[in-house]
CSV table of C-alpha atoms in Angstrom, one decimal:
chain,number,residue,atom,x,y,z
O,27,UNK,CA,244.4,44.2,3.4
O,28,UNK,CA,242.4,44.4,0.3
O,29,UNK,CA,243.8,41.4,-2.6
O,30,UNK,CA,242.4,43.7,-4.9
O,31,UNK,CA,242.2,47.3,-5.3
O,32,UNK,CA,239.8,48.9,-8.1
O,33,UNK,CA,240.2,52.7,-9.5
O,34,UNK,CA,238.4,54.8,-9.3
O,35,UNK,CA,236.3,53.9,-6.9
O,36,UNK,CA,233.5,56.8,-8.6
O,37,UNK,CA,233.3,58.1,-11.9
O,38,UNK,CA,230.7,60.7,-13.4
O,39,UNK,CA,231.1,60.9,-17.1
O,40,UNK,CA,228.8,62.0,-20.0
O,41,UNK,CA,227.3,59.9,-22.6
O,42,UNK,CA,229.1,59.3,-25.0
O,43,UNK,CA,232.0,59.7,-23.2
O,44,UNK,CA,235.2,57.2,-23.0
O,45,UNK,CA,236.2,55.4,-20.0
O,46,UNK,CA,238.7,52.7,-18.6
O,47,UNK,CA,238.7,51.0,-14.9
O,48,UNK,CA,241.4,49.6,-13.4
O,49,UNK,CA,242.1,45.9,-11.2
O,50,UNK,CA,245.4,45.7,-9.4
O,51,UNK,CA,247.0,43.3,-7.2
O,52,UNK,CA,250.3,42.0,-5.9
O,53,UNK,CA,248.9,38.7,-6.1
O,54,UNK,CA,248.7,36.1,-9.8
O,55,UNK,CA,245.0,35.3,-10.3
O,56,UNK,CA,244.9,32.1,-12.4
O,57,UNK,CA,241.5,33.7,-13.9
O,58,UNK,CA,240.2,37.2,-13.4
O,59,UNK,CA,235.8,37.8,-13.6
O,60,UNK,CA,234.0,41.3,-14.4
O,61,UNK,CA,230.8,41.3,-13.4
O,62,UNK,CA,227.9,44.4,-13.0
O,63,UNK,CA,225.9,45.1,-10.3
O,64,UNK,CA,222.4,47.2,-10.3
O,65,UNK,CA,220.9,47.9,-7.6
O,66,UNK,CA,219.0,45.8,-5.6
O,67,UNK,CA,220.3,43.1,-8.1
O,68,UNK,CA,223.7,40.6,-8.0
O,69,UNK,CA,226.0,40.6,-9.7
O,70,UNK,CA,226.3,39.6,-13.9
O,71,UNK,CA,229.4,37.8,-15.3
O,72,UNK,CA,230.2,40.4,-18.2
O,73,UNK,CA,233.5,38.2,-18.9
O,74,UNK,CA,236.0,35.8,-18.2
O,75,UNK,CA,239.8,36.3,-18.9
O,76,UNK,CA,242.3,33.5,-17.9
O,77,UNK,CA,245.3,34.2,-20.5
O,78,UNK,CA,248.0,36.3,-19.4
O,79,UNK,CA,248.0,39.4,-21.9
O,80,UNK,CA,244.4,38.3,-23.3
O,81,UNK,CA,241.7,40.9,-24.7
O,82,UNK,CA,237.9,40.2,-25.5
O,83,UNK,CA,235.8,42.8,-26.4
O,84,UNK,CA,231.7,42.7,-25.4
O,85,UNK,CA,230.0,45.1,-27.8
O,86,UNK,CA,231.6,48.3,-27.0
O,87,UNK,CA,233.3,46.8,-23.0
O,88,UNK,CA,237.1,45.5,-23.9
O,89,UNK,CA,238.8,43.7,-21.2
O,90,UNK,CA,242.4,43.2,-20.1
O,91,UNK,CA,244.4,40.9,-18.2
O,92,UNK,CA,247.5,42.1,-17.5
O,93,UNK,CA,251.1,39.9,-18.8
O,94,UNK,CA,251.5,38.6,-15.2
O,95,UNK,CA,248.3,38.0,-14.7
O,96,UNK,CA,248.2,40.3,-11.7
O,97,UNK,CA,246.0,43.0,-12.7
O,98,UNK,CA,243.1,43.9,-15.2
O,99,UNK,CA,241.0,46.8,-17.0
O,100,UNK,CA,238.0,47.6,-18.5
O,101,UNK,CA,237.2,50.3,-21.3
O,102,UNK,CA,234.0,51.5,-21.9
O,103,UNK,CA,233.9,53.4,-25.7
O,104,UNK,CA,231.5,56.2,-26.2
O,105,UNK,CA,229.0,55.4,-23.1
O,106,UNK,CA,225.3,55.1,-22.6
O,107,UNK,CA,223.0,55.6,-19.6
O,108,UNK,CA,222.8,51.9,-19.5
O,109,UNK,CA,226.0,51.4,-18.3
O,110,UNK,CA,226.0,53.1,-15.2
O,111,UNK,CA,225.9,50.2,-12.4
O,112,UNK,CA,228.5,48.7,-10.0
O,113,UNK,CA,231.6,47.4,-11.5
O,114,UNK,CA,233.0,44.5,-10.0
O,115,UNK,CA,236.2,42.2,-10.5
O,116,UNK,CA,237.1,39.0,-8.9
O,117,UNK,CA,240.0,37.3,-9.2
O,118,UNK,CA,240.6,33.4,-7.7
O,119,UNK,CA,244.0,32.6,-7.5
O,120,UNK,CA,243.9,28.1,-8.0
O,121,UNK,CA,240.9,27.5,-10.3
O,122,UNK,CA,239.2,26.2,-6.7
O,123,UNK,CA,239.3,28.7,-4.6
O,124,UNK,CA,236.8,31.2,-3.6
O,125,UNK,CA,236.0,34.5,-5.7
O,126,UNK,CA,237.7,37.5,-4.0
O,127,UNK,CA,236.2,40.5,-5.0
O,128,UNK,CA,237.2,43.9,-4.6
O,129,UNK,CA,235.0,47.0,-3.8
O,130,UNK,CA,233.9,48.1,-7.3
O,131,UNK,CA,234.3,51.0,-9.4
O,132,UNK,CA,230.6,53.0,-9.6
O,133,UNK,CA,229.8,54.4,-12.7
O,134,UNK,CA,227.6,56.6,-13.5
O,135,UNK,CA,226.7,58.2,-17.2
O,136,UNK,CA,224.5,61.0,-17.2
O,137,UNK,CA,222.8,62.1,-20.5
H,10,UNK,CA,215.9,28.0,-17.5
H,11,UNK,CA,215.5,29.5,-13.8
H,12,UNK,CA,218.7,31.1,-13.1
H,13,UNK,CA,219.7,30.7,-9.2
H,14,UNK,CA,216.9,31.6,-7.4
H,15,UNK,CA,216.7,32.7,-3.3
H,16,UNK,CA,214.4,33.2,-0.8
H,17,UNK,CA,213.3,35.8,0.5
H,18,UNK,CA,214.1,38.9,-0.7
H,19,UNK,CA,213.9,40.9,2.2
H,20,UNK,CA,213.5,40.8,5.6
H,21,UNK,CA,213.9,42.4,8.9
H,22,UNK,CA,214.6,40.5,11.7
H,23,UNK,CA,215.9,41.6,15.6
H,24,UNK,CA,219.3,41.6,17.2
H,25,UNK,CA,219.8,38.1,18.8
H,26,UNK,CA,217.1,36.7,16.7
H,27,UNK,CA,217.6,33.8,14.1
H,28,UNK,CA,217.5,33.6,10.2
H,29,UNK,CA,217.2,31.6,7.7
H,30,UNK,CA,218.3,32.6,4.2
H,31,UNK,CA,217.3,29.7,1.1
H,32,UNK,CA,218.7,29.1,-2.5
H,33,UNK,CA,218.2,26.8,-5.3
H,34,UNK,CA,220.5,26.7,-8.0
H,35,UNK,CA,221.0,27.1,-11.5
H,36,UNK,CA,219.4,23.5,-13.1
H,37,UNK,CA,222.6,20.7,-13.3
H,38,UNK,CA,224.6,23.0,-10.8
H,39,UNK,CA,226.4,20.9,-8.2
H,40,UNK,CA,228.5,23.7,-6.2
H,41,UNK,CA,227.1,26.7,-4.2
H,42,UNK,CA,228.7,29.0,-2.7
H,43,UNK,CA,227.4,32.4,-0.5
H,44,UNK,CA,228.4,36.1,-0.2
H,45,UNK,CA,227.6,38.6,2.2
H,46,UNK,CA,227.8,42.0,0.5
H,47,UNK,CA,228.1,45.0,3.4
H,48,UNK,CA,226.7,48.0,1.4
H,49,UNK,CA,229.9,49.8,-0.2
H,50,UNK,CA,232.0,46.8,-0.4
H,51,UNK,CA,232.6,44.1,-2.9
H,52,UNK,CA,231.0,40.2,-2.0
H,53,UNK,CA,232.6,38.6,0.7
H,54,UNK,CA,233.2,34.4,0.2
H,55,UNK,CA,231.1,33.1,3.0
H,56,UNK,CA,231.0,29.3,2.2
H,57,UNK,CA,230.8,26.8,-0.3
H,58,UNK,CA,229.4,23.4,-1.1
H,59,UNK,CA,229.9,20.8,-3.8
H,60,UNK,CA,228.2,17.2,-3.9
H,61,UNK,CA,226.4,18.2,-0.2
H,62,UNK,CA,229.8,18.8,0.6
H,63,UNK,CA,232.1,21.8,2.2
H,64,UNK,CA,234.4,22.9,0.6
H,65,UNK,CA,235.3,26.6,1.5
H,66,UNK,CA,234.7,28.6,4.4
H,67,UNK,CA,235.6,32.1,4.7
H,68,UNK,CA,236.8,34.4,7.4
H,69,UNK,CA,233.1,34.6,9.6
H,70,UNK,CA,232.2,33.4,13.0
H,71,UNK,CA,230.3,30.1,13.8
H,72,UNK,CA,226.9,32.0,14.0
H,73,UNK,CA,227.1,31.7,10.4
H,74,UNK,CA,226.5,27.9,9.3
H,75,UNK,CA,225.4,26.2,5.8
H,76,UNK,CA,223.7,22.7,4.3
H,77,UNK,CA,223.2,21.3,0.5
H,78,UNK,CA,220.6,19.3,0.3
H,79,UNK,CA,220.7,16.3,-2.4
H,80,UNK,CA,218.5,18.4,-5.0
H,81,UNK,CA,221.4,21.0,-4.4
H,82,UNK,CA,219.7,23.4,-2.8
H,83,UNK,CA,221.2,25.5,0.0
H,84,UNK,CA,220.4,27.4,3.0
H,85,UNK,CA,222.3,29.4,5.0
H,86,UNK,CA,222.0,30.4,9.0
H,87,UNK,CA,222.9,32.9,10.9
H,88,UNK,CA,222.5,33.0,14.9
H,89,UNK,CA,222.5,35.3,16.9
H,90,UNK,CA,222.1,38.1,14.6
H,91,UNK,CA,223.8,41.4,15.2
H,92,UNK,CA,223.3,45.1,14.0
H,93,UNK,CA,226.9,44.4,11.7
H,94,UNK,CA,225.0,41.1,9.9
H,95,UNK,CA,222.8,43.7,7.7
H,96,UNK,CA,223.5,43.1,4.5
H,97,UNK,CA,222.6,41.7,0.7
H,98,UNK,CA,223.7,37.7,1.0
H,99,UNK,CA,224.2,36.5,-2.6
H,100,UNK,CA,223.8,32.7,-3.5
H,101,UNK,CA,225.9,31.6,-6.8
H,102,UNK,CA,225.9,28.5,-8.4
H,103,UNK,CA,228.5,26.6,-10.7
H,104,UNK,CA,228.4,23.6,-12.5
H,105,UNK,CA,231.9,22.5,-10.7
H,106,UNK,CA,233.6,23.2,-7.9
H,107,UNK,CA,235.8,25.4,-9.4
H,108,UNK,CA,235.4,29.2,-9.4
H,109,UNK,CA,236.0,30.8,-12.3
H,110,UNK,CA,232.9,30.8,-13.8
H,111,UNK,CA,229.7,31.5,-11.1
H,112,UNK,CA,226.6,32.9,-11.2
H,113,UNK,CA,225.0,34.8,-9.1
H,114,UNK,CA,221.3,35.1,-7.3
H,115,UNK,CA,219.2,38.6,-7.2
H,116,UNK,CA,220.1,38.2,-2.6
H,117,UNK,CA,218.1,38.1,0.5
H,118,UNK,CA,218.3,42.0,1.7
H,119,UNK,CA,218.4,41.1,5.2
H,120,UNK,CA,218.2,44.3,7.9
H,121,UNK,CA,219.0,43.4,11.6
H,122,UNK,CA,217.6,46.1,14.0
């Protein structure tokens, strides 16, 4: 059983389009993080959200943590080819437990 | 400042052999975690060490072991390699024992043939 379910698994869009990817769980997390991973490299931390309902913006990326702290979304506005990569969400249940990762959403932005 | 550094970056081993992977955390970070990422999957937790003590262990067989040194660097050892151990092995560091802000290295690609 996957603790964190990410959807969609694959997404291919044209440059300039908007998109949203989702990270869902039946468990409550004390914090949730989003990473971006490029082929052959380690994941790079984009954001950490800790408060239910929290919204954080990072340039064209908007991250939201669900009110119940069980889910999160990542919205990208006007996608660029440089946004291509694997987007991973990861959560920890208590702050001192290991991070649990979803399988990721593989995004391809085509010029 | 250097980020998390891992070595080797790529290696090929034969079934039954043993491998040692190395990790140096970000300067000042005292916690190191190891993750295995199989192609097409998210990283899976293997071990966490903080102040040279094991703080957590994932669902991996005893063939996997690790240790942390006084300078906070770490080694991951895998004995009796199986084909299924082929993966990207990621090391991550953080300042404290909490896990809500960790930074990954670029990983060590292990291929078992």
